[in-house]
């Protein structure tokens, strides 16, 4: 099972599990998601490769120019779990790492301190290390950042495909690359015109 399919299943399972604890939403709430959005800047030299939206999940994937959907080395993924108001980012990220670990023979993760509140929205980041996937002879390194919005939960992920490696030793992705992309993910913001915290003259898609 490839990484994309596995991760989608993870999020759908989490959505189903957390629905029990979430208050019911009115029809107008379910339809109104345009007020809250991610202030996103596509890195230079990257392109959109995949986009999908269901009633509960919006996913967009980006890869460097010259790479393809089936043959990529780096990927940037933006996922929005729709109609998940004020979700606890610690519980959500804990659940995500738990399910990611089930796809790896060797797995580790490390919380990253980037500040718990960003523009009044709770946020959490982790570094996920998969030294060997259960299927195939590769691993991956991922930086993930979750942001809890008033209406939706935003998950930002930067992933590198790697050869097999020991998760308890030096990461195959050097510190400078990880620092650069952590800075990029930390820079991204969400805002809501209804809350009055979006930049002026911002046009919503």
PDB file of C-alpha atoms in Angstrom:
ATOM      1  CA  UNK A   1       0.000   0.000   0.000  1.00  0.00           C
ATOM      2  CA  UNK A   2       1.562   3.321  -1.018  1.00  0.00           C
ATOM      3  CA  UNK A   3       2.177   6.197   1.374  1.00  0.00           C
ATOM      4  CA  UNK A   4      -0.651   8.365   0.029  1.00  0.00           C
ATOM      5  CA  UNK A   5      -3.342   5.677   0.326  1.00  0.00           C
ATOM      6  CA  UNK A   6      -2.129   4.647   3.766  1.00  0.00           C
ATOM      7  CA  UNK A   7      -2.160   8.225   5.039  1.00  0.00           C
ATOM      8  CA  UNK A   8      -5.657   8.895   3.660  1.00  0.00           C
ATOM      9  CA  UNK A   9      -6.951   5.823   5.477  1.00  0.00           C
ATOM     10  CA  UNK A  10      -5.280   7.100   8.640  1.00  0.00           C
ATOM     11  CA  UNK A  11      -7.059  10.439   8.452  1.00  0.00           C
ATOM     12  CA  UNK A  12     -10.425   8.887   7.643  1.00  0.00           C
ATOM     13  CA  UNK A  13     -10.106   6.555  10.641  1.00  0.00           C
ATOM     14  CA  UNK A  14      -9.189   9.500  12.860  1.00  0.00           C
ATOM     15  CA  UNK A  15     -12.119  11.515  11.553  1.00  0.00           C
ATOM     16  CA  UNK A  16     -14.504   8.668  12.334  1.00  0.00           C
ATOM     17  CA  UNK A  17     -13.058   8.128  15.801  1.00  0.00           C
ATOM     18  CA  UNK A  18     -13.115  11.804  16.744  1.00  0.00           C
ATOM     19  CA  UNK A  19     -16.649  12.337  15.453  1.00  0.00           C
ATOM     20  CA  UNK A  20     -17.975  10.757  18.649  1.00  0.00           C
ATOM     21  CA  UNK A  21     -16.455  13.518  20.753  1.00  0.00           C
ATOM     22  CA  UNK A  22     -17.329  16.409  18.435  1.00  0.00           C
ATOM     23  CA  UNK A  23     -20.607  18.339  18.755  1.00  0.00           C
ATOM     24  CA  UNK A  24     -23.070  18.010  15.886  1.00  0.00           C
ATOM     25  CA  UNK A  25     -22.828  20.718  13.228  1.00  0.00           C
ATOM     26  CA  UNK A  26     -25.718  22.414  11.500  1.00  0.00           C
ATOM     27  CA  UNK A  27     -26.111  22.195   7.723  1.00  0.00           C
ATOM     28  CA  UNK A  28     -24.991  25.810   7.350  1.00  0.00           C
ATOM     29  CA  UNK A  29     -21.815  25.061   9.316  1.00  0.00           C
ATOM     30  CA  UNK A  30     -20.984  22.087   7.115  1.00  0.00           C
ATOM     31  CA  UNK A  31     -21.316  24.172   3.975  1.00  0.00           C
ATOM     32  CA  UNK A  32     -19.458  27.219   5.261  1.00  0.00           C
ATOM     33  CA  UNK A  33     -15.723  26.483   5.035  1.00  0.00           C
ATOM     34  CA  UNK A  34     -14.609  29.340   2.773  1.00  0.00           C
ATOM     35  CA  UNK A  35     -14.251  31.850   5.596  1.00  0.00           C
ATOM     36  CA  UNK A  36     -11.245  29.988   7.034  1.00  0.00           C
ATOM     37  CA  UNK A  37      -8.235  29.296   4.862  1.00  0.00           C
ATOM     38  CA  UNK A  38      -4.512  28.682   4.768  1.00  0.00           C
ATOM     39  CA  UNK A  39      -2.258  31.569   3.750  1.00  0.00           C
ATOM     40  CA  UNK A  40      -0.112  29.445   1.456  1.00  0.00           C
ATOM     41  CA  UNK A  41       2.897  30.306  -0.690  1.00  0.00           C
ATOM     42  CA  UNK A  42       4.088  27.662  -3.171  1.00  0.00           C
ATOM     43  CA  UNK A  43       7.885  27.291  -3.023  1.00  0.00           C
ATOM     44  CA  UNK A  44       9.736  28.314  -6.168  1.00  0.00           C
ATOM     45  CA  UNK A  45      10.394  25.369  -8.477  1.00  0.00           C
ATOM     46  CA  UNK A  46       7.457  23.322  -7.174  1.00  0.00           C
ATOM     47  CA  UNK A  47       4.209  22.361  -8.922  1.00  0.00           C
ATOM     48  CA  UNK A  48       0.786  21.043  -7.963  1.00  0.00           C
ATOM     49  CA  UNK A  49       0.590  17.337  -8.812  1.00  0.00           C
ATOM     50  CA  UNK A  50      -2.590  16.054  -7.174  1.00  0.00           C
ATOM     51  CA  UNK A  51      -5.797  17.498  -5.750  1.00  0.00           C
ATOM     52  CA  UNK A  52      -8.849  15.843  -4.230  1.00  0.00           C
ATOM     53  CA  UNK A  53     -11.762  16.873  -2.035  1.00  0.00           C
ATOM     54  CA  UNK A  54     -14.428  14.869  -0.244  1.00  0.00           C
ATOM     55  CA  UNK A  55     -17.067  15.957   2.248  1.00  0.00           C
ATOM     56  CA  UNK A  56     -14.602  15.550   5.109  1.00  0.00           C
ATOM     57  CA  UNK A  57     -11.109  15.953   3.630  1.00  0.00           C
ATOM     58  CA  UNK A  58      -9.351  18.259   1.166  1.00  0.00           C
ATOM     59  CA  UNK A  59      -5.903  17.185  -0.081  1.00  0.00           C
ATOM     60  CA  UNK A  60      -3.392  18.907  -2.346  1.00  0.00           C
ATOM     61  CA  UNK A  61       0.072  17.540  -3.138  1.00  0.00           C
ATOM     62  CA  UNK A  62       3.047  19.404  -4.571  1.00  0.00           C
ATOM     63  CA  UNK A  63       6.353  18.060  -5.889  1.00  0.00           C
ATOM     64  CA  UNK A  64       9.463  19.665  -7.402  1.00  0.00           C
ATOM     65  CA  UNK A  65       9.404  20.335 -11.129  1.00  0.00           C
ATOM     66  CA  UNK A  66      11.010  17.436 -12.973  1.00  0.00           C
ATOM     67  CA  UNK A  67       9.545  14.838 -10.609  1.00  0.00           C
ATOM     68  CA  UNK A  68       6.298  12.946 -11.209  1.00  0.00           C
ATOM     69  CA  UNK A  69       3.399  11.592  -9.169  1.00  0.00           C
ATOM     70  CA  UNK A  70       4.770   8.043  -9.435  1.00  0.00           C
ATOM     71  CA  UNK A  71       8.471   8.929  -9.219  1.00  0.00           C
ATOM     72  CA  UNK A  72       9.119  11.627  -6.634  1.00  0.00           C
ATOM     73  CA  UNK A  73      11.788  12.211  -4.019  1.00  0.00           C
ATOM     74  CA  UNK A  74      10.178  15.100  -2.128  1.00  0.00           C
ATOM     75  CA  UNK A  75       6.543  15.999  -1.543  1.00  0.00           C
ATOM     76  CA  UNK A  76       4.641  18.798   0.157  1.00  0.00           C
ATOM     77  CA  UNK A  77       1.103  17.907   1.242  1.00  0.00           C
ATOM     78  CA  UNK A  78      -1.629  20.241   2.473  1.00  0.00           C
ATOM     79  CA  UNK A  79      -4.658  18.540   3.998  1.00  0.00           C
ATOM     80  CA  UNK A  80      -7.718  20.163   5.534  1.00  0.00           C
ATOM     81  CA  UNK A  81      -9.934  18.040   7.758  1.00  0.00           C
ATOM     82  CA  UNK A  82     -13.217  19.811   7.157  1.00  0.00           C
ATOM     83  CA  UNK A  83     -15.721  20.650   9.876  1.00  0.00           C
ATOM     84  CA  UNK A  84     -13.417  19.716  12.757  1.00  0.00           C
ATOM     85  CA  UNK A  85     -13.743  22.829  14.935  1.00  0.00           C
ATOM     86  CA  UNK A  86     -11.179  23.512  17.672  1.00  0.00           C
ATOM     87  CA  UNK A  87      -9.648  20.018  17.500  1.00  0.00           C
ATOM     88  CA  UNK A  88      -6.953  19.297  20.091  1.00  0.00           C
ATOM     89  CA  UNK A  89      -3.713  19.283  18.018  1.00  0.00           C
ATOM     90  CA  UNK A  90      -1.885  17.127  20.582  1.00  0.00           C
ATOM     91  CA  UNK A  91      -4.494  14.358  20.373  1.00  0.00           C
ATOM     92  CA  UNK A  92      -4.734  14.623  16.595  1.00  0.00           C
ATOM     93  CA  UNK A  93      -0.969  14.489  16.011  1.00  0.00           C
ATOM     94  CA  UNK A  94      -0.636  11.642  18.506  1.00  0.00           C
ATOM     95  CA  UNK A  95      -3.223   9.664  16.555  1.00  0.00           C
ATOM     96  CA  UNK A  96      -1.523  10.412  13.240  1.00  0.00           C
ATOM     97  CA  UNK A  97       1.886   9.224  14.456  1.00  0.00           C
ATOM     98  CA  UNK A  98       0.306   6.063  15.882  1.00  0.00           C
ATOM     99  CA  UNK A  99      -1.199   5.132  12.529  1.00  0.00           C
ATOM    100  CA  UNK A 100       1.916   6.121  10.572  1.00  0.00           C
ATOM    101  CA  UNK A 101       3.963   3.787  12.760  1.00  0.00           C
ATOM    102  CA  UNK A 102       1.823   0.822  11.687  1.00  0.00           C
ATOM    103  CA  UNK A 103       3.171   1.146   8.130  1.00  0.00           C
ATOM    104  CA  UNK A 104       6.831   0.952   9.214  1.00  0.00           C
ATOM    105  CA  UNK A 105       9.094  -1.777  10.551  1.00  0.00           C
ATOM    106  CA  UNK A 106      11.258   0.873  12.216  1.00  0.00           C
ATOM    107  CA  UNK A 107       9.532   4.078  13.326  1.00  0.00           C
ATOM    108  CA  UNK A 108      10.228   6.980  15.645  1.00  0.00           C
ATOM    109  CA  UNK A 109       8.907  10.499  16.079  1.00  0.00           C
ATOM    110  CA  UNK A 110       9.986  13.617  17.928  1.00  0.00           C
ATOM    111  CA  UNK A 111       7.878  16.620  18.935  1.00  0.00           C
ATOM    112  CA  UNK A 112       9.258  19.956  17.730  1.00  0.00           C
ATOM    113  CA  UNK A 113       8.850  23.127  19.752  1.00  0.00           C
ATOM    114  CA  UNK A 114       7.555  25.870  17.445  1.00  0.00           C
ATOM    115  CA  UNK A 115       5.238  27.537  19.952  1.00  0.00           C
ATOM    116  CA  UNK A 116       1.839  26.198  20.916  1.00  0.00           C
ATOM    117  CA  UNK A 117      -0.312  29.137  19.759  1.00  0.00           C
ATOM    118  CA  UNK A 118      -0.020  30.830  16.369  1.00  0.00           C
ATOM    119  CA  UNK A 119      -2.290  33.780  15.559  1.00  0.00           C
ATOM    120  CA  UNK A 120      -4.682  32.471  18.247  1.00  0.00           C
ATOM    121  CA  UNK A 121      -4.770  29.008  16.631  1.00  0.00           C
ATOM    122  CA  UNK A 122      -3.267  26.047  18.577  1.00  0.00           C
ATOM    123  CA  UNK A 123      -0.459  24.360  16.651  1.00  0.00           C
ATOM    124  CA  UNK A 124       1.912  21.406  17.022  1.00  0.00           C
ATOM    125  CA  UNK A 125       4.795  20.015  14.933  1.00  0.00           C
ATOM    126  CA  UNK A 126       6.568  16.651  14.865  1.00  0.00           C
ATOM    127  CA  UNK A 127       9.392  14.932  12.999  1.00  0.00           C
ATOM    128  CA  UNK A 128       8.393  11.427  11.826  1.00  0.00           C
ATOM    129  CA  UNK A 129      11.106   8.900  10.935  1.00  0.00           C
ATOM    130  CA  UNK A 130      10.311   5.686   9.078  1.00  0.00           C
ATOM    131  CA  UNK A 131      13.541   3.736   8.714  1.00  0.00           C
ATOM    132  CA  UNK A 132      11.900   0.935   6.751  1.00  0.00           C
ATOM    133  CA  UNK A 133       8.390   0.659   5.364  1.00  0.00           C
ATOM    134  CA  UNK A 134       6.651  -2.684   5.740  1.00  0.00           C
ATOM    135  CA  UNK A 135       6.251  -2.847   1.974  1.00  0.00           C
ATOM    136  CA  UNK A 136       9.279  -2.115  -0.194  1.00  0.00           C
ATOM    137  CA  UNK A 137      12.889  -1.317   0.600  1.00  0.00           C
ATOM    138  CA  UNK A 138      12.639   2.383   1.390  1.00  0.00           C
ATOM    139  CA  UNK A 139      11.872   4.735   4.249  1.00  0.00           C
ATOM    140  CA  UNK A 140      10.913   8.364   4.675  1.00  0.00           C
ATOM    141  CA  UNK A 141      11.412  11.437   6.819  1.00  0.00           C
ATOM    142  CA  UNK A 142       8.456  13.776   7.368  1.00  0.00           C
ATOM    143  CA  UNK A 143       7.952  17.112   9.044  1.00  0.00           C
ATOM    144  CA  UNK A 144       4.309  17.515  10.051  1.00  0.00           C
ATOM    145  CA  UNK A 145       2.552  20.527  11.480  1.00  0.00           C
ATOM    146  CA  UNK A 146      -1.059  20.534  12.645  1.00  0.00           C
ATOM    147  CA  UNK A 147      -3.047  23.746  13.140  1.00  0.00           C
ATOM    148  CA  UNK A 148      -6.429  23.746  14.854  1.00  0.00           C
ATOM    149  CA  UNK A 149      -8.792  26.245  13.279  1.00  0.00           C
ATOM    150  CA  UNK A 150     -12.158  27.418  14.516  1.00  0.00           C
ATOM    151  CA  UNK A 151     -13.839  25.344  11.787  1.00  0.00           C
ATOM    152  CA  UNK A 152     -11.260  22.956  10.323  1.00  0.00           C
ATOM    153  CA  UNK A 153      -8.018  21.166  11.177  1.00  0.00           C
ATOM    154  CA  UNK A 154      -5.055  21.885   8.884  1.00  0.00           C
ATOM    155  CA  UNK A 155      -2.263  19.346   8.400  1.00  0.00           C
ATOM    156  CA  UNK A 156       0.933  20.448   6.631  1.00  0.00           C
ATOM    157  CA  UNK A 157       3.486  17.790   5.693  1.00  0.00           C
ATOM    158  CA  UNK A 158       6.917  17.846   4.029  1.00  0.00           C
ATOM    159  CA  UNK A 159       8.191  14.359   3.130  1.00  0.00           C
ATOM    160  CA  UNK A 160      11.476  13.021   1.779  1.00  0.00           C
ATOM    161  CA  UNK A 161      11.752   9.491   0.403  1.00  0.00           C
ATOM    162  CA  UNK A 162      14.896   7.793   1.699  1.00  0.00           C
ATOM    163  CA  UNK A 163      16.866   4.581   1.590  1.00  0.00           C
ATOM    164  CA  UNK A 164      16.718   2.297   4.635  1.00  0.00           C
ATOM    165  CA  UNK A 165      18.142   3.925   7.767  1.00  0.00           C
ATOM    166  CA  UNK A 166      18.414   3.521  11.533  1.00  0.00           C
ATOM    167  CA  UNK A 167      15.886   5.837  13.197  1.00  0.00           C
ATOM    168  CA  UNK A 168      18.051   5.974  16.342  1.00  0.00           C
ATOM    169  CA  UNK A 169      21.063   7.321  14.468  1.00  0.00           C
ATOM    170  CA  UNK A 170      21.753  10.323  12.250  1.00  0.00           C
ATOM    171  CA  UNK A 171      18.878  11.355   9.990  1.00  0.00           C
ATOM    172  CA  UNK A 172      19.482  10.865   6.242  1.00  0.00           C
ATOM    173  CA  UNK A 173      18.112  14.397   5.727  1.00  0.00           C
ATOM    174  CA  UNK A 174      20.661  16.954   6.850  1.00  0.00           C
ATOM    175  CA  UNK A 175      19.924  19.541   9.508  1.00  0.00           C
ATOM    176  CA  UNK A 176      19.977  22.501   7.113  1.00  0.00           C
ATOM    177  CA  UNK A 177      17.223  21.003   4.949  1.00  0.00           C
ATOM    178  CA  UNK A 178      15.108  20.168   7.972  1.00  0.00           C
ATOM    179  CA  UNK A 179      15.574  23.653   9.435  1.00  0.00           C
ATOM    180  CA  UNK A 180      14.644  25.296   6.125  1.00  0.00           C
ATOM    181  CA  UNK A 181      11.432  23.320   5.712  1.00  0.00           C
ATOM    182  CA  UNK A 182      10.478  23.605   9.364  1.00  0.00           C
ATOM    183  CA  UNK A 183      10.822  27.362   8.964  1.00  0.00           C
ATOM    184  CA  UNK A 184       8.632  27.211   5.869  1.00  0.00           C
ATOM    185  CA  UNK A 185       5.895  25.178   7.577  1.00  0.00           C
ATOM    186  CA  UNK A 186       6.087  27.447  10.627  1.00  0.00           C
ATOM    187  CA  UNK A 187       5.648  30.504   8.397  1.00  0.00           C
ATOM    188  CA  UNK A 188       2.324  29.322   6.952  1.00  0.00           C
ATOM    189  CA  UNK A 189      -0.762  30.710   8.678  1.00  0.00           C
ATOM    190  CA  UNK A 190      -4.497  30.218   8.718  1.00  0.00           C
ATOM    191  CA  UNK A 191      -6.967  33.060   8.995  1.00  0.00           C
ATOM    192  CA  UNK A 192     -10.689  33.715   8.957  1.00  0.00           C
ATOM    193  CA  UNK A 193     -12.296  36.864   7.586  1.00  0.00           C
ATOM    194  CA  UNK A 194     -15.147  36.401  10.044  1.00  0.00           C
ATOM    195  CA  UNK A 195     -12.612  36.651  12.881  1.00  0.00           C
ATOM    196  CA  UNK A 196     -10.996  39.709  11.301  1.00  0.00           C
ATOM    197  CA  UNK A 197      -7.514  38.179  11.318  1.00  0.00           C
ATOM    198  CA  UNK A 198      -6.908  37.906   7.545  1.00  0.00           C
ATOM    199  CA  UNK A 199      -4.709  40.391   5.649  1.00  0.00           C
ATOM    200  CA  UNK A 200      -6.637  43.230   4.053  1.00  0.00           C
ATOM    201  CA  UNK A 201      -7.696  42.841   0.402  1.00  0.00           C
ATOM    202  CA  UNK A 202      -7.300  39.052   0.636  1.00  0.00           C
ATOM    203  CA  UNK A 203      -9.383  37.308  -2.016  1.00  0.00           C
ATOM    204  CA  UNK A 204     -10.804  33.935  -1.032  1.00  0.00           C
ATOM    205  CA  UNK A 205     -11.028  31.262  -3.716  1.00  0.00           C
TER     206      UNK A 205
END
